Every structure is written in C-alpha cells, then in structure tokens.
Coordinates of C-alpha atoms in Angstrom, one line a residue:
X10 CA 125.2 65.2 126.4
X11 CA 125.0 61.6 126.9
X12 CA 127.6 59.2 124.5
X13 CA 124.3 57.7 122.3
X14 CA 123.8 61.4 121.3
X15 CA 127.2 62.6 121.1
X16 CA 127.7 59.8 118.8
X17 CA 125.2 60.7 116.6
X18 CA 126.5 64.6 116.2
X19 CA 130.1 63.1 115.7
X20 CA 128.6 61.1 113.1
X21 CA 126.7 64.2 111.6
X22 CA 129.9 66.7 112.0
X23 CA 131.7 64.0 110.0
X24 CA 129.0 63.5 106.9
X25 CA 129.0 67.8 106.8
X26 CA 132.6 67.4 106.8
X27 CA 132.9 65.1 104.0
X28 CA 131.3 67.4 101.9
X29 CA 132.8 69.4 99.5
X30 CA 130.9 72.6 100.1
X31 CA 127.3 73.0 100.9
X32 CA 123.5 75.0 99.9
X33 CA 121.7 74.6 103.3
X34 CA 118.0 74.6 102.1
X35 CA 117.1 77.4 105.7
X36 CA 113.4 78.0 106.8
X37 CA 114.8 79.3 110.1
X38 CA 112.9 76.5 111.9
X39 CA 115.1 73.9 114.4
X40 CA 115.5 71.4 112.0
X41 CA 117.2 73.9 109.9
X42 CA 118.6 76.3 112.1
X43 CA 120.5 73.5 113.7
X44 CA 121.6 71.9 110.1
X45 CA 122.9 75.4 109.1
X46 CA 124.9 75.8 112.5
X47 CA 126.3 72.8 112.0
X48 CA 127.5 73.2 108.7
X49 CA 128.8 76.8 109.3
X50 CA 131.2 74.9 111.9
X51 CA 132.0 71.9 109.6
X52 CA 132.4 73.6 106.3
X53 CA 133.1 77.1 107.1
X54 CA 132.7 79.4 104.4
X55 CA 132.0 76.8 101.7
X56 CA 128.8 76.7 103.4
X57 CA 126.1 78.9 102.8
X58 CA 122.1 79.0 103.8
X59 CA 119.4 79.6 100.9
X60 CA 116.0 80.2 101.9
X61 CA 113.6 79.8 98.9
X62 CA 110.5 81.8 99.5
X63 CA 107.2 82.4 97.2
X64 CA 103.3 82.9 99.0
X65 CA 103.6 79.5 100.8
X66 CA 106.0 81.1 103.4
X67 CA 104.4 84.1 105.5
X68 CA 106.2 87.3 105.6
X69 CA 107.2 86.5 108.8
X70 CA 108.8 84.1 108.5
X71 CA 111.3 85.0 105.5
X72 CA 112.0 88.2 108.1
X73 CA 113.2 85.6 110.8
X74 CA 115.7 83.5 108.4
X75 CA 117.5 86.6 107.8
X76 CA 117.7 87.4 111.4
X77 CA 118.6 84.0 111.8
X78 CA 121.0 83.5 109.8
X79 CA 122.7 87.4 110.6
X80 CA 122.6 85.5 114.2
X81 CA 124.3 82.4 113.2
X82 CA 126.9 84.5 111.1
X83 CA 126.6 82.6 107.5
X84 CA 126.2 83.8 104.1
X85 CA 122.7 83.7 103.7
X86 CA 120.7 84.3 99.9
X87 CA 117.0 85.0 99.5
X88 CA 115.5 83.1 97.0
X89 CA 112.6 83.5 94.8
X90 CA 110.4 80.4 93.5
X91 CA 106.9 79.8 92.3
X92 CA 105.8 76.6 93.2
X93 CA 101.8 78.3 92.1
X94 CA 103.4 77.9 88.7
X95 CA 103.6 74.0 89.3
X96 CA 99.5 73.2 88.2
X97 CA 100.2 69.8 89.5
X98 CA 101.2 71.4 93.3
X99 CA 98.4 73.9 92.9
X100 CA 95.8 70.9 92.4
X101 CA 96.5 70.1 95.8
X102 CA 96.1 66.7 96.1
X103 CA 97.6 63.8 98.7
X104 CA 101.3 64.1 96.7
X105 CA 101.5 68.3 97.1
X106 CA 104.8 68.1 99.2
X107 CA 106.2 66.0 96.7
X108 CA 105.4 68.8 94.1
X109 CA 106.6 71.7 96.8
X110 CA 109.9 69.9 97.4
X111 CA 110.8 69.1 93.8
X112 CA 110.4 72.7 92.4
X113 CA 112.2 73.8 96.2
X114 CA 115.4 71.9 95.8
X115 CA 115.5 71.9 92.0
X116 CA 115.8 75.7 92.6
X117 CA 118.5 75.7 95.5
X118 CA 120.7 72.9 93.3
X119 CA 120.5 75.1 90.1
X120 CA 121.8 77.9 92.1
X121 CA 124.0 75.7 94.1
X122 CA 125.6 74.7 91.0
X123 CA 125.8 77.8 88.7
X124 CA 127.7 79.2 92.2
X125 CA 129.9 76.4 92.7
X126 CA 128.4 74.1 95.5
X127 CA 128.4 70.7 95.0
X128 CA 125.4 69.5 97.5
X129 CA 121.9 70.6 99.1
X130 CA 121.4 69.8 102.3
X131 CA 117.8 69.1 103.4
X132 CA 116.7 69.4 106.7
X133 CA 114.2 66.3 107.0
X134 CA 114.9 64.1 110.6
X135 CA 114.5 60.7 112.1
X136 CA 111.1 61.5 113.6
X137 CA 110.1 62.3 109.9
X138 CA 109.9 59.4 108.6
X139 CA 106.6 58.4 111.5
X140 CA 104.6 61.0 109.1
X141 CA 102.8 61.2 105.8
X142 CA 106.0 63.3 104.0
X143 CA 105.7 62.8 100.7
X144 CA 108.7 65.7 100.2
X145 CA 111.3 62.7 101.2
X146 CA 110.1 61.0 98.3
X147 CA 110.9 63.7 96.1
X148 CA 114.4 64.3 97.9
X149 CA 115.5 60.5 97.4
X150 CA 115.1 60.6 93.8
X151 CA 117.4 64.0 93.7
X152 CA 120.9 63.9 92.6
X153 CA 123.2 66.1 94.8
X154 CA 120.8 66.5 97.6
X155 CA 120.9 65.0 100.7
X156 CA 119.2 64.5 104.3
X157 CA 122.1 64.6 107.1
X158 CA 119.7 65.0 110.0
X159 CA 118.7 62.4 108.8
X160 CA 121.4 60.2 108.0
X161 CA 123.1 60.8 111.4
X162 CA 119.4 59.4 113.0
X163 CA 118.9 62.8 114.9
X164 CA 115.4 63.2 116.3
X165 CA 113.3 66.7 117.1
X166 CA 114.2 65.9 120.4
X167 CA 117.7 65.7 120.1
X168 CA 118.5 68.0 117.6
X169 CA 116.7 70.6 120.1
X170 CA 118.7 69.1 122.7
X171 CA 122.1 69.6 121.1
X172 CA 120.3 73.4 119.5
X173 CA 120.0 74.6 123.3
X174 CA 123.4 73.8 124.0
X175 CA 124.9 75.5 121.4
X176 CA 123.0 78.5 122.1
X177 CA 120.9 78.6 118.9
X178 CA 117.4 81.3 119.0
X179 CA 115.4 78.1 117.7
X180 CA 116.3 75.3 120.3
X181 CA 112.4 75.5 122.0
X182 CA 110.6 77.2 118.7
X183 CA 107.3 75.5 118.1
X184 CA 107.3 73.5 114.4
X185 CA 106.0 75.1 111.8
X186 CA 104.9 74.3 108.6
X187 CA 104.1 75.9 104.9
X188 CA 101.0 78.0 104.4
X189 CA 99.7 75.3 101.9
X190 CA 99.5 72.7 104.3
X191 CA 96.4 74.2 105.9
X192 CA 94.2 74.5 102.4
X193 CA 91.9 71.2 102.6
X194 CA 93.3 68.3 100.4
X195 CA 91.5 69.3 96.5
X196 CA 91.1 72.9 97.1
X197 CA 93.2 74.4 94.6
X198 CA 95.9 76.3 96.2
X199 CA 96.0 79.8 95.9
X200 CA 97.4 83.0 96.3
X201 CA 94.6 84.5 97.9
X202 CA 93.9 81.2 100.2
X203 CA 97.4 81.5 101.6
X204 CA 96.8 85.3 102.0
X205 CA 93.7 84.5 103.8
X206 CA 95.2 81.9 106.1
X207 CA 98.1 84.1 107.1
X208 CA 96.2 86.9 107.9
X209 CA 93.6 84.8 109.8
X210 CA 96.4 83.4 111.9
X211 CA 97.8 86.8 112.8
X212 CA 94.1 87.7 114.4
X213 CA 94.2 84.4 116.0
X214 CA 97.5 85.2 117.6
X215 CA 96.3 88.4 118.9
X216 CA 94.6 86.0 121.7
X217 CA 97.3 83.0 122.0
X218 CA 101.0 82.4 122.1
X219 CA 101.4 78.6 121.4
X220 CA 101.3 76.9 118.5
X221 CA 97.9 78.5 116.2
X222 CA 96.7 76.5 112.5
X223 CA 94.0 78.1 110.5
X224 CA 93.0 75.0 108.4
X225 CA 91.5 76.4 105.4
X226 CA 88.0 74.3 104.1
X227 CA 86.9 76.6 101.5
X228 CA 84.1 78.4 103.1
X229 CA 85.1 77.1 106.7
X230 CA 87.8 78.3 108.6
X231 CA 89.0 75.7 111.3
X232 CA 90.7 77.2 114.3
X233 CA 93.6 74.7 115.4
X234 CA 95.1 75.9 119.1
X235 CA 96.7 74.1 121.8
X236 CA 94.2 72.5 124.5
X237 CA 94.9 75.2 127.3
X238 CA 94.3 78.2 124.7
X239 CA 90.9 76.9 123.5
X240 CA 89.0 78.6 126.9
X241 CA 90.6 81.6 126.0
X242 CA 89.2 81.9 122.5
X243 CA 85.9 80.1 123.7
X244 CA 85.2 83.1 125.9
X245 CA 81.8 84.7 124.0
X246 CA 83.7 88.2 123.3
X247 CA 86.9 86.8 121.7
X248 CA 84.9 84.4 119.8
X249 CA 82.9 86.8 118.4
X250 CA 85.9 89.0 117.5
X251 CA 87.6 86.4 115.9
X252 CA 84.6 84.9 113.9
X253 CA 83.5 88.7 112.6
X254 CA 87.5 88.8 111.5
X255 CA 87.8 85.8 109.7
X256 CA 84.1 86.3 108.1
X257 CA 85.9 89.6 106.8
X258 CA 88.7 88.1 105.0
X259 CA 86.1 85.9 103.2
X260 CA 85.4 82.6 105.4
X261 CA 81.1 81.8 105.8
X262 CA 81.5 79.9 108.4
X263 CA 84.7 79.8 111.4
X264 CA 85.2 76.6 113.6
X265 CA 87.2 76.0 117.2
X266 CA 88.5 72.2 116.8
X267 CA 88.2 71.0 120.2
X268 CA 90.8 68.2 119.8
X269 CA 92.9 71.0 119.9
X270 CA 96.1 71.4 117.6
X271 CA 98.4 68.6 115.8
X272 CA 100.8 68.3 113.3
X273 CA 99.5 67.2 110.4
X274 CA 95.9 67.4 111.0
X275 CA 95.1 67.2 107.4
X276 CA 95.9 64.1 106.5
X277 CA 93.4 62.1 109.2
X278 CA 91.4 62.3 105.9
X279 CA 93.7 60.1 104.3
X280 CA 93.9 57.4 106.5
X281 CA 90.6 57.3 106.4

C-alpha cells in the first residue's frame, strides 16, 4: 500500500474511531462491505451493520448481506422499509434517490437511536461526487449521519484496493445499484415493475456473467450488458429466448443497447 493511500485509511480508521458507536447502513456491495469491515475493527462491538430492505432490493441480494456480514463476523439486523409508501419516490422523477435515501437512513437512525447508537454511517465515496447522486443531498441535511468513505477521500479504486488486501468477498464485485434505478425517469415506480426487472435480469444472466441492467421503459425492455457479452446475446437463438422471456413477464417490445452497459445510463436524459 503506497503512503498517499495508507494515509487516507489512517485518516478513515481514525474518524470510525472517533465515533461513539456506529449503524453501518450494509448493501453487501464494496463500498459497504469495506465501511462495515472497517468499523468492525475500529469500533468493535459498538458497531453493528443494518441493511434496510423493501422491493427495490432483489432477493438476492438481501441473501448476500447476511452471508456477508456472517463472513465479516458483525452483528448484522434485517430491516424492513417501504420507500413505495413515499408517493413523492414512487413518482419517479430526477430527485428519486433523494426520496430513497431520506426514508433509508431516517429508518436506520430511528433504530440506531431507540438501540443506543449514536451515528449512521453511509457508504457514499470520492468518485461519488463525479455523478448525478441526489442521495448525498439528502444525507448532508441528516443529523447524525455521516459519509466516512467519504470524508477520508477514498475512491472505488482504492477502497477495492485496500478490500483485496484485507481479504474481503467484495474487493472485485461489480457495482450494483437499486432496482428502481432501471424504471425510466416518470414511470411510476412499482412493485410489479421492480418484480419485472428482477426477474428479467435473472433470464438475462442465464447467458452472461458481467455486469447485466434491464432498463425498464414501460413497454420496452432495454438490455444493458458489457461490450464482449453483446455477440453472445445477439446470436439469433439466445435472442429469441430472451425476447419470448421478457415478452412473458409483460414487456411489448425488448431492446440490446449496443453502447453496451454504464452506470447510470438513465440520467443521459437529463443532461439533455
């Protein structure tokens, strides 16, 4: 580990260890996975990981964070939200993850503090701030929650870097995002559209191992894969599978985006 980046992990050690005690807000991705680690080692037991699931997360996903978080050896709670409740996150509009993240750490500091933690720890990073995230907003204007990662200036990079090193499961696992960011900016947001998307991305999968969106478009389903899996689901019979598939689960009309996948594909409509 080089002294610029050791630097930033004493730095980050040192902010976990100023904390009293600690809700780590766990999705089992890298930016969490490392967070949690990290304040397992700085905070010990007053630490604890909460993952706060509803429809936005697929099933799979909520499976992994216990895994995860058996793996890492932390206290680890399961908690229930409905951000669907929220009308003004269901309406789906450019500020949804402003919505998502207020109703997601309101949650996890309510529980935080009627269990005696004093903080929530978000797992936003450096390279977060080069992207539309309205959720940072929404954690800025929080009392008791804070971004370390953050704070500390770690990037993806780094933090997957310093993950591999310490032996964590998620130090090379692709990014991955909530089921709502695939439904179309407007398109009310769902139950059944976030049922469709996560079953659509399971049949997709069935054909590719790298990173997979099914960006939902109302009647069209947009196929999202990296640029060496799109000959693979090009070939006439997978295609054909795939489309009959996703035409079952209710799309008219199913797309292969030949730009291939990229975070945050969505909001090109936006800077437009």
């Amino acid at each position: 580990m080089n002294i610029e980046l050791q630097s930033k992990l004493d730095h980050l050690i040192k902010l976990l260890t100023d904390l009293d005690s600690a809700v780590v807000g766990f999705s089992a991705g890298v930016d969490s996975t490392f967070l949690t680690a990290a304040a397992s080692r700085s905070l010990g037991k007053k630490a604890i990981a909460a993952t706060a699931y509803s429809a936005t997360l697929p099933v799979s996903e909520k499976e992994e964070a216990v895994r995860i978080a058996n793996q890492l050896g932390i206290q680890h709670i399961l908690l229930p939200i409905d951000e669907l409740a929220n009308t003004e996150f269901a309406a789906n509009t450019k500020n949804r993850c402003y919505y998502c993240k207020k109703t997601r750490f309101n949650a996890l500091h309510q529980w935080g503090i009627e269990h005696g933690y004093t903080w929530v720890l978000d797992g936003a990073n450096a390279d977060d701030c080069m992207d539309y995230r309205p959720g940072m907003k929404a954690i800025a204007e929080m009392e008791g929650v804070c971004s370390p990662l953050l704070e500390a200036g770690l990037t993806k990079a780094e933090i997957r870097e310093i993950s591999k090193e310490w032996g964590l499961p998620t130090w090379n696992k692709p990014s991955a995002a909530c089921l709502s960011s695939r439904i179309a900016y407007g398109l009310t947001v769902t139950k059944e559209r976030l049922n469709q998307i996560e079953q659509a991305e399971k049949i997709v999968k069935k054909f590719c191992s790298g990173q997979i969106r099914v960006r939902h478009h109302d009647n069209l389903a947009r196929i999202e894969v990296s640029q060496a899996d799109i000959p693979i689901l090009a070939i006439p019979e997978n295609a054909q599978y795939i489309c009959n598939a996703l035409k079952k689960l209710g799309f008219k009309f199913v797309t292969l985006d030949l730009a291939g996948y990229r975070t945050g594909s969505m909001n090109e409509v936006l800077a437009q």
